[in-house]
Coordinates of N, CA and C in Angstrom, one line a residue:
M694 N -184.7 14.0 148.1 CA -185.3 15.3 148.1 C -184.2 16.4 148.2
R695 N -184.3 17.3 147.2 CA -183.3 18.4 147.2 C -184.2 19.7 147.4
V696 N -183.8 20.5 148.4 CA -184.6 21.7 148.7 C -183.8 22.9 148.2
E697 N -184.4 23.8 147.4 CA -183.8 25.0 146.8 C -184.4 26.2 147.4
P698 N -183.7 27.0 148.1 CA -184.2 28.3 148.6 C -184.6 29.2 147.4
T699 N -185.5 30.2 147.7 CA -185.9 31.2 146.7 C -185.5 32.5 147.2
K700 N -185.8 33.6 146.4 CA -185.5 34.9 146.8 C -186.4 35.4 148.0
L701 N -187.5 34.7 148.2 CA -188.4 35.0 149.3 C -188.2 34.1 150.5
E702 N -187.7 34.6 151.5 CA -187.3 33.8 152.7 C -188.5 32.9 153.2
G703 N -188.2 31.6 153.3 CA -189.2 30.7 153.7 C -189.9 29.9 152.6
C704 N -189.8 30.4 151.4 CA -190.3 29.7 150.2 C -189.2 28.8 149.6
F705 N -189.6 27.6 149.4 CA -188.6 26.6 148.8 C -189.2 25.9 147.6
I706 N -188.3 25.6 146.7 CA -188.7 24.7 145.5 C -188.1 23.4 145.9
I707 N -188.9 22.3 145.8 CA -188.4 21.0 146.2 C -188.4 20.1 145.0
H708 N -187.2 19.5 144.8 CA -187.0 18.6 143.7 C -186.8 17.2 144.3
D709 N -187.7 16.3 143.8 CA -187.7 14.9 144.4 C -186.8 14.0 143.5
T710 N -186.2 13.0 144.1 CA -185.5 12.0 143.4 C -186.4 10.9 143.0
V711 N -186.5 10.7 141.7 CA -187.5 9.8 141.1 C -186.7 8.5 140.7
F712 N -187.3 7.4 141.1 CA -186.7 6.1 140.7 C -187.7 5.5 139.7
G713 N -187.2 5.2 138.5 CA -188.0 4.7 137.5 C -187.4 3.5 136.8
D714 N -188.3 2.6 136.2 CA -187.8 1.5 135.4 C -189.0 1.2 134.4
Q715 N -188.9 0.0 133.8 CA -190.0 -0.3 132.8 C -191.4 -0.4 133.4
R716 N -191.5 -0.5 134.7 CA -192.8 -0.7 135.4 C -193.4 0.7 135.6
G717 N -192.6 1.8 135.7 CA -193.1 3.1 136.0 C -192.1 3.8 136.9
Y718 N -192.6 4.5 137.9 CA -191.7 5.3 138.8 C -192.2 5.3 140.2
F719 N -191.3 5.7 141.1 CA -191.6 5.8 142.5 C -190.7 7.0 143.0
F720 N -191.3 7.8 143.9 CA -190.6 8.8 144.6 C -191.3 9.1 145.9
E721 N -190.5 9.6 146.9 CA -191.1 10.0 148.2 C -191.4 11.5 148.1
S722 N -192.7 11.8 148.1 CA -193.1 13.2 147.8 C -193.0 14.1 149.1
F723 N -192.9 13.5 150.3 CA -192.6 14.3 151.4 C -192.1 13.4 152.5
N724 N -191.1 13.9 153.2 CA -190.5 13.3 154.4 C -190.2 14.4 155.4
K725 N -191.0 14.4 156.5 CA -190.9 15.4 157.5 C -189.5 15.6 158.0
K726 N -188.8 14.5 158.3 CA -187.4 14.6 158.8 C -186.5 15.2 157.9
T727 N -186.5 14.8 156.6 CA -185.6 15.4 155.6 C -186.0 16.9 155.4
F728 N -187.3 17.2 155.3 CA -187.7 18.6 155.2 C -187.2 19.5 156.3
L729 N -187.3 19.0 157.5 CA -186.8 19.7 158.7 C -185.3 19.9 158.6
Q730 N -184.5 18.9 158.2 CA -183.1 19.0 158.1 C -182.6 20.0 157.1
Q731 N -183.4 20.1 156.0 CA -182.9 20.9 154.9 C -183.5 22.4 154.9
T732 N -184.6 22.6 155.7 CA -185.2 23.9 155.7 C -185.2 24.5 157.1
G733 N -185.1 23.7 158.1 CA -185.2 24.2 159.5 C -186.6 24.4 159.9
I734 N -187.6 24.0 159.1 CA -189.0 24.2 159.4 C -189.6 22.9 159.8
D735 N -190.2 22.9 161.0 CA -190.9 21.7 161.6 C -192.4 21.9 161.3
V736 N -192.8 21.4 160.2 CA -194.2 21.6 159.7 C -195.0 20.3 160.0
N737 N -196.3 20.5 160.4 CA -197.2 19.4 160.6 C -198.4 19.6 159.7
F738 N -198.5 18.9 158.6 CA -199.6 19.0 157.7 C -200.8 18.3 158.3
V739 N -202.0 19.0 158.2 CA -203.2 18.4 158.7 C -204.3 18.3 157.7
Q740 N -204.2 18.8 156.5 CA -205.2 18.8 155.5 C -204.6 18.7 154.1
D741 N -205.2 17.8 153.3 CA -204.8 17.7 151.9 C -206.0 18.2 151.0
N742 N -205.7 18.9 150.0 CA -206.7 19.5 149.0 C -206.2 19.1 147.6
Q743 N -207.2 19.0 146.7 CA -206.9 18.7 145.3 C -208.0 19.4 144.5
S744 N -207.5 19.9 143.3 CA -208.5 20.5 142.4 C -208.1 20.1 141.0
R745 N -209.0 20.1 140.1 CA -208.8 19.9 138.7 C -209.4 21.1 137.9
S746 N -208.6 21.7 137.0 CA -209.0 22.9 136.3 C -208.6 22.8 134.9
Q747 N -209.2 23.6 134.0 CA -208.9 23.7 132.6 C -208.0 24.8 132.4
K748 N -207.4 24.9 131.2 CA -206.5 25.9 130.8 C -207.1 27.3 131.0
G749 N -206.3 28.2 131.6 CA -206.7 29.5 131.8 C -207.3 29.8 133.2
V750 N -207.7 28.7 133.9 CA -208.3 28.9 135.2 C -207.2 29.5 136.1
L751 N -207.6 30.6 136.8 CA -206.7 31.3 137.7 C -207.4 31.2 139.1
R752 N -206.7 30.6 140.0 CA -207.3 30.5 141.4 C -206.3 31.3 142.3
G753 N -206.8 32.4 142.9 CA -206.0 33.2 143.8 C -206.2 34.7 143.5
L754 N -205.5 35.4 144.3 CA -204.4 35.1 145.3 C -205.1 35.0 146.7
H755 N -205.0 33.9 147.3 CA -205.7 33.6 148.6 C -204.7 33.5 149.8
F756 N -205.3 33.7 150.9 CA -204.5 33.5 152.2 C -205.6 33.4 153.3
Q757 N -205.1 33.0 154.5 CA -206.0 33.0 155.7 C -205.4 33.9 156.7
Y758 N -206.2 34.6 157.4 CA -205.8 35.6 158.5 C -205.5 34.9 159.8
G759 N -204.7 35.6 160.6 CA -204.5 35.3 162.0 C -204.2 33.8 162.4
E760 N -204.8 33.3 163.4 CA -204.5 32.0 163.9 C -204.9 30.9 162.8
F761 N -205.5 31.3 161.8 CA -205.9 30.3 160.7 C -205.0 30.3 159.5
A762 N -203.9 31.1 159.6 CA -202.9 31.2 158.5 C -202.4 29.8 158.2
Q763 N -202.1 29.6 156.9 CA -201.6 28.2 156.5 C -200.3 28.3 155.7
S764 N -199.5 27.3 155.9 CA -198.4 27.1 155.0 C -198.9 25.9 154.1
K765 N -198.3 25.9 152.9 CA -198.8 24.9 151.9 C -197.6 24.3 151.2
L766 N -197.7 23.0 150.9 CA -196.8 22.3 150.0 C -197.6 21.9 148.8
V767 N -197.3 22.5 147.7 CA -198.1 22.4 146.5 C -197.4 21.6 145.4
R768 N -198.1 20.9 144.6 CA -197.6 20.2 143.4 C -198.7 19.9 142.4
V769 N -198.2 19.6 141.2 CA -199.2 19.3 140.1 C -199.0 17.8 139.9
L770 N -200.2 17.1 139.9 CA -200.1 15.7 139.6 C -200.2 15.4 138.1
E771 N -200.9 16.3 137.4 CA -201.0 16.1 135.9 C -201.2 17.5 135.3
G772 N -200.5 17.8 134.2 CA -200.6 19.1 133.6 C -199.5 20.0 134.0
R773 N -199.8 21.3 133.8 CA -198.8 22.3 134.1 C -199.4 23.6 134.6
V774 N -198.9 24.2 135.6 CA -199.4 25.5 136.2 C -198.2 26.5 136.4
L775 N -198.6 27.7 136.5 CA -197.7 28.8 137.0 C -198.2 29.1 138.4
D776 N -197.3 28.8 139.4 CA -197.7 29.0 140.8 C -197.1 30.3 141.3
I777 N -197.8 31.1 142.0 CA -197.4 32.4 142.5 C -197.5 32.5 144.0
A778 N -196.5 33.0 144.7 CA -196.6 33.3 146.1 C -196.2 34.8 146.3
V779 N -197.0 35.5 147.1 CA -196.7 36.9 147.4 C -196.5 37.1 148.9
D780 N -195.3 37.7 149.2 CA -195.0 37.9 150.6 C -195.8 39.0 151.3
L781 N -196.6 38.6 152.3 CA -197.5 39.6 153.0 C -196.9 39.9 154.4
R782 N -195.7 39.5 154.7 CA -195.1 39.7 156.0 C -194.5 41.1 156.1
K783 N -195.2 42.0 156.8 CA -194.8 43.5 156.8 C -193.3 43.7 157.2
K784 N -192.8 42.9 158.1 CA -191.5 43.1 158.6 C -190.4 42.4 157.7
S785 N -190.9 41.8 156.6 CA -189.9 41.1 155.7 C -189.3 42.1 154.7
S786 N -188.0 41.8 154.4 CA -187.4 42.7 153.4 C -187.9 42.5 152.0
T787 N -188.7 41.4 151.8 CA -189.4 41.2 150.5 C -190.9 41.4 150.5
Y788 N -191.4 42.1 151.5 CA -192.8 42.4 151.6 C -193.3 42.9 150.3
G789 N -194.4 42.4 149.8 CA -195.0 42.8 148.5 C -194.4 42.2 147.3
E790 N -193.3 41.5 147.4 CA -192.7 40.9 146.3 C -193.3 39.5 146.1
H791 N -193.1 39.0 144.8 CA -193.7 37.7 144.5 C -192.7 36.8 143.8
I792 N -193.0 35.5 143.8 CA -192.2 34.6 143.0 C -193.1 33.7 142.2
A793 N -192.7 33.4 141.0 CA -193.5 32.5 140.1 C -192.7 31.2 139.9
V794 N -193.3 30.1 140.0 CA -192.7 28.8 139.8 C -193.5 28.0 138.9
E795 N -193.0 27.4 137.8 CA -193.8 26.5 137.0 C -193.7 25.1 137.6
L796 N -194.9 24.5 137.8 CA -195.0 23.2 138.3 C -195.7 22.3 137.3
S797 N -195.2 21.1 137.2 CA -195.9 20.1 136.3 C -195.8 18.7 136.8
G798 N -196.8 17.9 136.3 CA -196.8 16.5 136.6 C -195.5 15.8 136.1
E799 N -195.0 16.3 135.0 CA -193.8 15.7 134.5 C -192.6 16.0 135.3
S800 N -192.4 17.2 135.8 CA -191.2 17.5 136.6 C -191.3 17.1 138.0
R801 N -192.5 16.9 138.5 CA -192.8 16.5 139.9 C -192.1 17.5 140.9
T802 N -191.9 18.7 140.5 CA -191.3 19.7 141.4 C -192.4 20.2 142.3
Q803 N -192.1 20.5 143.6 CA -193.0 21.0 144.5 C -192.6 22.4 145.0
F804 N -193.5 23.1 145.6 CA -193.3 24.4 146.1 C -193.8 24.6 147.5
Y805 N -193.0 25.0 148.4 CA -193.4 25.2 149.8 C -193.7 26.7 150.0
V806 N -194.9 27.1 150.4 CA -195.3 28.4 150.6 C -195.6 28.6 152.1
P807 N -194.8 29.3 152.9 CA -195.1 29.4 154.3 C -196.3 30.3 154.7
R808 N -196.6 30.3 155.9 CA -197.6 31.3 156.4 C -197.2 32.7 156.2
G809 N -198.1 33.6 156.0 CA -197.8 35.0 155.7 C -197.6 35.3 154.2
F810 N -198.1 34.4 153.4 CA -198.0 34.6 151.9 C -199.4 34.4 151.3
A811 N -199.7 35.2 150.3 CA -200.9 35.0 149.4 C -200.4 34.0 148.4
H812 N -201.3 33.1 147.9 CA -201.0 32.1 147.0 C -202.0 32.0 145.9
G813 N -201.5 31.7 144.7 CA -202.4 31.4 143.6 C -201.7 30.7 142.4
F814 N -202.5 30.2 141.5 CA -201.9 29.6 140.3 C -202.9 29.7 139.1
V815 N -202.3 29.6 137.9 CA -203.0 29.6 136.7 C -202.6 28.3 135.9
V816 N -203.6 27.7 135.2 CA -203.3 26.5 134.5 C -202.8 26.8 133.1
L817 N -201.7 26.3 132.7 CA -201.1 26.6 131.4 C -201.3 25.4 130.4
S818 N -201.6 24.2 130.9 CA -201.9 23.1 130.0 C -203.4 23.0 129.8
E819 N -203.8 22.0 128.9 CA -205.3 21.9 128.7 C -206.1 21.6 129.9
N820 N -205.5 20.8 130.9 CA -206.1 20.6 132.2 C -204.9 20.4 133.2
A821 N -205.2 20.5 134.4 CA -204.2 20.3 135.5 C -204.9 19.8 136.7
T822 N -204.3 18.9 137.4 CA -204.7 18.4 138.7 C -203.7 18.9 139.7
F823 N -204.2 19.8 140.6 CA -203.3 20.5 141.6 C -203.6 19.9 143.0
F824 N -202.5 19.6 143.7 CA -202.6 19.0 145.0 C -201.8 19.8 146.0
Y825 N -202.3 20.0 147.2 CA -201.6 20.7 148.2 C -201.9 20.2 149.6
K826 N -200.8 20.2 150.4 CA -200.9 19.9 151.9 C -201.0 21.2 152.6
C827 N -201.7 21.3 153.7 CA -201.8 22.5 154.5 C -201.5 22.2 156.0
D828 N -200.9 23.1 156.7 CA -200.5 22.9 158.1 C -201.6 23.4 159.0
N829 N -202.7 23.9 158.5 CA -203.8 24.4 159.4 C -205.1 24.2 158.6
Y830 N -206.1 24.0 159.4 CA -207.4 23.8 158.8 C -208.0 25.0 158.1
Y831 N -208.7 24.9 157.1 CA -209.4 26.0 156.4 C -210.5 26.5 157.3
N832 N -210.6 27.9 157.3 CA -211.7 28.5 158.1 C -212.2 29.6 157.2
K833 N -213.5 29.5 156.7 CA -214.1 30.4 155.8 C -214.1 31.8 156.3
A834 N -214.3 32.0 157.6 CA -214.4 33.4 158.2 C -213.0 34.0 158.2
A835 N -211.9 33.3 158.0 CA -210.6 33.9 158.1 C -210.0 34.0 156.7
E836 N -210.7 33.7 155.6 CA -210.1 33.8 154.3 C -210.0 35.3 153.8
G837 N -208.9 35.5 153.1 CA -208.6 36.8 152.5 C -208.0 36.6 151.1
G838 N -207.8 37.7 150.4 CA -207.3 37.6 149.1 C -206.8 39.0 148.6
I839 N -206.1 38.9 147.5 CA -205.6 40.1 146.8 C -205.9 39.9 145.3
I840 N -206.3 40.9 144.7 CA -206.7 40.8 143.3 C -205.5 40.4 142.4
Y841 N -205.7 39.5 141.5 CA -204.7 38.8 140.7 C -203.9 39.8 139.9
N842 N -204.6 40.9 139.5 CA -203.9 41.9 138.6 C -203.6 43.2 139.3
D843 N -203.3 43.1 140.6 CA -202.9 44.3 141.3 C -201.7 45.0 140.6
P844 N -201.9 46.2 140.2 CA -200.8 46.8 139.4 C -199.5 47.0 140.2
E845 N -199.6 47.1 141.5 CA -198.3 47.3 142.3 C -197.6 46.0 142.4
L846 N -198.2 44.9 142.2 CA -197.5 43.6 142.3 C -196.9 43.2 140.9
G847 N -197.6 43.6 139.8 CA -197.1 43.4 138.5 C -196.8 42.0 138.1
I848 N -197.7 41.1 138.5 CA -197.5 39.6 138.2 C -197.8 39.3 136.8
D849 N -196.9 38.6 136.1 CA -197.2 38.1 134.8 C -197.7 36.7 134.9
W850 N -198.9 36.5 134.6 CA -199.5 35.2 134.8 C -199.2 34.2 133.6
G851 N -198.5 34.7 132.6 CA -198.1 33.8 131.5 C -199.1 33.5 130.5
L852 N -200.3 34.1 130.6 CA -201.3 33.9 129.6 C -201.9 35.3 129.3
P853 N -202.5 35.5 128.1 CA -203.2 36.8 127.8 C -204.4 37.0 128.7
Q854 N -204.7 38.2 129.1 CA -205.8 38.5 130.0 C -207.1 37.8 129.5
E855 N -207.4 37.8 128.2 CA -208.6 37.3 127.7 C -208.7 35.8 127.8
Q856 N -207.6 35.1 128.1 CA -207.7 33.6 128.3 C -207.9 33.2 129.8
L857 N -207.8 34.2 130.7 CA -207.9 33.9 132.1 C -209.4 33.7 132.5
L858 N -209.6 32.6 133.3 CA -211.0 32.3 133.8 C -210.9 32.3 135.3
L859 N -211.7 33.2 135.9 CA -211.7 33.4 137.4 C -213.1 33.2 137.9
S860 N -213.1 32.9 139.2 CA -214.4 32.9 139.9 C -214.8 34.3 140.1
E861 N -216.1 34.5 140.3 CA -216.6 35.9 140.6 C -215.9 36.4 141.8
K862 N -215.8 35.6 142.9 CA -215.1 36.0 144.1 C -213.7 36.6 143.8
D863 N -213.0 35.9 142.9 CA -211.6 36.3 142.7 C -211.5 37.6 141.8
T864 N -212.5 38.0 141.2 CA -212.5 39.2 140.3 C -212.7 40.5 141.2
V865 N -213.2 40.3 142.4 CA -213.5 41.5 143.2 C -212.6 41.6 144.5
L866 N -211.5 40.9 144.5 CA -210.6 41.0 145.7 C -209.9 42.4 145.7
P867 N -209.5 42.8 146.9 CA -208.9 44.1 147.0 C -207.4 44.1 146.6
T868 N -206.8 45.3 146.5 CA -205.3 45.3 146.2 C -204.6 45.1 147.6
L869 N -203.3 44.8 147.5 CA -202.5 44.7 148.7 C -202.5 46.0 149.4
K870 N -202.3 47.1 148.8 CA -202.2 48.4 149.4 C -203.5 48.7 150.3
S871 N -204.6 48.3 149.7 CA -205.9 48.6 150.4 C -206.1 47.8 151.7
I872 N -205.4 46.6 151.8 CA -205.6 45.8 153.0 C -204.4 45.7 153.9
A873 N -203.4 46.5 153.5 CA -202.1 46.4 154.2 C -202.2 46.5 155.7
N874 N -203.1 47.4 156.2 CA -203.3 47.7 157.6 C -203.9 46.5 158.3
E875 N -204.6 45.6 157.6 CA -205.3 44.5 158.2 C -204.4 43.3 158.4
L876 N -203.2 43.3 157.7 CA -202.3 42.1 157.7 C -201.5 42.1 159.0
N877 N -201.5 40.9 159.6 CA -200.8 40.8 160.9 C -199.8 39.6 160.8
F878 N -199.1 39.4 159.7 CA -198.2 38.3 159.6 C -196.8 38.8 160.1

């Protein structure tokens, strides 16, 4: 496992060492001890989630408030996505900034998104199976979000607007500026 820091403090791209031969491949997708040594983060994942989506599906930008905030370790099992994290930590020097990371089943790259970030992704391939570990349990009453096309964030989702497929819930999320006073990360 090789951990690569990003421009957003606490976000890491994780490159796994894959061992392959004529039978297939093997890799260790997570090792708590190695992760702690390379990041200084002692994370305890308690929930795994998985989704399958078609090309153009955009899920996000989501987060959980307060004591229900979650950090996530995300990866793609099959297909390709553009994964986005937005810094919501008001005291951070990168507050309101985002990072985009392309993840695919072929590269087996993972992305660690800490608490205090909004997260979302869009499917770039015909289909994608997305998997993520969370360090806190989901709580519907604590869910929050930011509209995917917030002009102040300026996120390029990598696909034309007319190809994006969103849930009704994700089309009516607020802008970051409109909820800034509610954020407590």
